[in-house]
mmCIF file of C-alpha atoms in Angstrom:
data_model
loop_
_atom_site.group_PDB
_atom_site.id
_atom_site.type_symbol
_atom_site.label_atom_id
_atom_site.label_comp_id
_atom_site.label_asym_id
_atom_site.label_seq_id
_atom_site.Cartn_x
_atom_site.Cartn_y
_atom_site.Cartn_z
ATOM 1 C CA MET L 1 34.856 -0.639 -82.369
ATOM 2 C CA ILE L 2 34.531 -4.301 -81.271
ATOM 3 C CA GLU L 3 30.783 -3.650 -80.786
ATOM 4 C CA SER L 4 30.252 -2.480 -84.352
ATOM 5 C CA ILE L 5 31.847 -5.821 -85.791
ATOM 6 C CA ALA L 6 30.181 -6.976 -88.796
ATOM 7 C CA VAL L 7 30.983 -9.915 -91.382
ATOM 8 C CA ALA L 8 31.073 -8.690 -94.985
ATOM 9 C CA ASN L 9 30.584 -12.250 -96.352
ATOM 10 C CA PRO L 10 28.976 -14.573 -94.012
ATOM 11 C CA CYS L 11 29.983 -17.982 -94.641
ATOM 12 C CA THR L 12 27.201 -20.732 -95.398
ATOM 13 C CA LYS L 13 29.265 -23.332 -93.644
ATOM 14 C CA ALA L 14 28.027 -24.479 -90.078
ATOM 15 C CA TRP L 15 30.582 -24.050 -87.331
ATOM 16 C CA ASP L 16 29.707 -27.648 -86.226
ATOM 17 C CA GLU L 17 30.856 -29.190 -89.827
ATOM 18 C CA MET L 18 34.295 -27.067 -89.328
ATOM 19 C CA ALA L 19 37.242 -29.234 -88.000
ATOM 20 C CA GLY L 20 38.939 -27.560 -85.006
ATOM 21 C CA ASN L 21 38.331 -26.807 -81.390
ATOM 22 C CA ASP L 22 36.141 -24.276 -79.682
ATOM 23 C CA GLN L 23 38.481 -20.960 -80.471
ATOM 24 C CA VAL L 24 39.308 -21.705 -84.009
ATOM 25 C CA ARG L 25 38.024 -24.033 -86.619
ATOM 26 C CA PHE L 26 39.005 -24.485 -90.348
ATOM 27 C CA CYS L 27 36.528 -24.022 -92.977
ATOM 28 C CA THR L 28 36.940 -26.037 -96.109
ATOM 29 C CA HIS L 29 34.651 -24.108 -98.186
ATOM 30 C CA CYS L 30 36.403 -20.674 -97.490
ATOM 31 C CA GLU L 31 39.884 -22.580 -96.860
ATOM 32 C CA LYS L 32 40.537 -20.155 -93.894
ATOM 33 C CA SER L 33 40.703 -20.116 -90.288
ATOM 34 C CA VAL L 34 37.785 -19.247 -88.322
ATOM 35 C CA THR L 35 37.740 -17.548 -84.870
ATOM 36 C CA ASP L 36 35.239 -17.787 -82.443
ATOM 37 C CA LEU L 37 35.306 -14.074 -80.971
ATOM 38 C CA SER L 38 32.583 -15.206 -78.510
ATOM 39 C CA SER L 39 34.918 -17.685 -76.719
ATOM 40 C CA MET L 40 37.159 -14.440 -76.006
ATOM 41 C CA ARG L 41 37.436 -11.803 -73.473
ATOM 42 C CA ARG L 42 36.469 -8.343 -75.008
ATOM 43 C CA LYS L 43 40.248 -7.129 -74.733
ATOM 44 C CA ASP L 44 41.358 -10.149 -76.557
ATOM 45 C CA ALA L 45 39.147 -10.061 -79.195
ATOM 46 C CA LEU L 46 39.960 -6.283 -79.679
ATOM 47 C CA ARG L 47 43.575 -7.287 -79.841
ATOM 48 C CA LEU L 48 42.905 -9.856 -82.555
ATOM 49 C CA VAL L 49 40.909 -7.759 -84.997
ATOM 50 C CA ARG L 50 43.395 -4.525 -84.392
ATOM 51 C CA SER L 51 46.087 -6.888 -85.490
ATOM 52 C CA SER L 52 44.501 -8.605 -88.440
ATOM 53 C CA GLY L 53 43.858 -5.261 -90.168
ATOM 54 C CA GLY L 54 40.746 -6.418 -91.522
ATOM 55 C CA LYS L 55 41.752 -9.545 -92.910
ATOM 56 C CA LEU L 56 40.158 -12.103 -90.530
ATOM 57 C CA CYS L 57 37.454 -14.711 -90.576
ATOM 58 C CA VAL L 58 35.348 -14.688 -87.617
ATOM 59 C CA ARG L 59 32.104 -16.117 -85.787
ATOM 60 C CA TYR L 60 30.201 -14.385 -82.911
ATOM 61 C CA VAL L 61 27.000 -15.021 -80.989
ATOM 62 C CA GLU L 62 25.059 -11.694 -81.034
ATOM 63 C CA HIS L 63 23.105 -10.414 -77.873
ATOM 64 C CA PRO L 64 19.454 -10.831 -78.596
ATOM 65 C CA LYS L 65 18.346 -7.433 -78.094
ATOM 66 C CA THR L 66 21.378 -5.042 -79.063
ATOM 67 C CA LYS L 67 22.798 -7.342 -81.617
ATOM 68 C CA GLU L 68 26.291 -6.730 -80.379
ATOM 69 C CA PRO L 69 28.821 -9.573 -79.925
ATOM 70 C CA LEU L 70 28.930 -11.480 -76.765
ATOM 71 C CA PHE L 71 32.166 -12.279 -75.379
ATOM 72 C CA ALA L 72 33.218 -14.921 -72.594
ATOM 73 C CA GLU L 73 33.436 -13.468 -69.241
ATOM 74 C CA ARG L 74 36.632 -13.581 -67.302
ATOM 75 C CA LEU L 75 37.506 -17.013 -65.658
ATOM 76 C CA ILE L 76 38.255 -17.074 -62.010
ATOM 77 C CA GLN L 77 40.980 -19.193 -60.952
ATOM 78 C CA ILE L 78 40.630 -21.111 -57.921
ATOM 79 C CA SER L 79 43.827 -21.837 -55.598
ATOM 80 C CA ARG L 80 44.715 -25.035 -54.342
ATOM 81 C CA ARG L 81 44.063 -23.830 -50.707
ATOM 82 C CA ALA L 82 40.331 -22.881 -51.554
ATOM 83 C CA PRO L 83 38.759 -26.306 -51.479
ATOM 84 C CA THR L 84 40.617 -27.153 -48.118
ATOM 85 C CA ILE L 85 39.860 -24.146 -46.662
ATOM 86 C CA ALA L 86 36.058 -24.192 -47.579
ATOM 87 C CA ALA L 87 35.689 -27.850 -46.287
ATOM 88 C CA GLY L 88 37.386 -26.601 -42.966
ATOM 89 C CA VAL L 89 35.032 -23.965 -42.575
ATOM 90 C CA MET L 90 32.095 -26.386 -43.534
ATOM 91 C CA GLY L 91 33.155 -28.626 -40.731
ATOM 92 C CA ALA L 92 33.546 -25.734 -38.122
ATOM 93 C CA SER L 93 30.134 -24.446 -39.162
ATOM 94 C CA ILE L 94 28.329 -27.966 -38.915
ATOM 95 C CA SER L 95 30.241 -28.760 -35.434
ATOM 96 C CA LEU L 96 29.119 -25.514 -33.604
ATOM 97 C CA ALA L 97 25.426 -25.810 -35.356
ATOM 98 C CA SER L 98 25.346 -29.314 -33.798
ATOM 99 C CA LEU L 99 26.694 -28.137 -30.317
ATOM 100 C CA THR L 100 24.161 -25.528 -30.124
ATOM 101 C CA TYR L 101 21.670 -27.645 -30.980
ATOM 102 C CA ALA L 102 22.685 -30.187 -28.331
ATOM 103 C CA GLN L 103 22.318 -27.526 -25.578
ATOM 104 C CA GLY L 104 18.578 -26.847 -26.061
ATOM 105 C CA ASP L 105 17.089 -23.675 -25.613
ATOM 106 C CA GLY L 106 19.074 -22.702 -22.268
ATOM 107 C CA ARG L 107 16.298 -22.635 -19.983
ATOM 108 C CA LEU L 108 16.062 -24.459 -16.820
ATOM 109 C CA THR L 109 12.950 -25.005 -15.328
ATOM 110 C CA ARG L 110 12.345 -26.198 -11.863
ATOM 111 C CA THR L 111 9.550 -27.478 -9.541
ATOM 112 C CA PRO L 112 9.101 -25.266 -6.594
ATOM 113 C CA GLU L 113 9.682 -27.698 -3.628
ATOM 114 C CA ASN L 114 6.826 -26.248 -1.455
ATOM 115 C CA GLN L 115 3.943 -26.822 -4.330
ATOM 116 C CA GLU L 116 0.796 -28.587 -3.482
ATOM 117 C CA THR L 117 -0.251 -31.680 -5.607
ATOM 118 C CA ALA L 118 -3.931 -31.431 -6.882
ATOM 119 C CA ALA L 119 -6.059 -34.577 -7.191
ATOM 120 C CA LEU L 120 -8.883 -34.784 -9.120
ATOM 121 C CA ARG L 121 -12.188 -36.621 -7.483
ATOM 122 C CA PRO L 122 -15.751 -36.551 -8.116
ATOM 123 C CA ALA L 123 -17.751 -33.935 -6.527
ATOM 124 C CA ASP L 124 -21.118 -34.819 -5.200
ATOM 125 C CA ASP L 125 -23.053 -33.623 -8.392
ATOM 126 C CA GLN L 126 -20.674 -35.854 -10.471
ATOM 127 C CA LYS L 127 -18.708 -32.847 -11.783
ATOM 128 C CA THR L 128 -15.141 -33.170 -11.521
ATOM 129 C CA ALA L 129 -13.712 -30.689 -9.206
ATOM 130 C CA VAL L 130 -9.745 -29.982 -8.414
ATOM 131 C CA GLN L 131 -8.467 -29.818 -4.994
ATOM 132 C CA GLY L 132 -5.339 -29.477 -3.599
ATOM 133 C CA ARG L 133 -3.868 -31.834 -0.536
#
């Protein structure tokens, strides 16, 4: 029902020229209140249209392809605790990441005690050779 809504006599007055808020504005040309259905959730708009009995002045934004009215999505309320919890999780993540980074790759490299040191000295034919001591 709400998808097939149509305005029988569209007003020529622009929405921005009407006085009011984002949901309802007053049209001085028609002398009626104009309700913006696109600022409402679908079920609220349907309830309003049903209760009006067809005597309602509305405005809505159409979907570019389907030409059906677009409605506001349901808003999600964030509780007071959410920012605090998010900050705690972020702080813990940064702390753990910095501790992990400080530890390096975790591999120990040791030099064997019986390893011989190599010394370079020029050979008789002026080429460099490696010889152990």
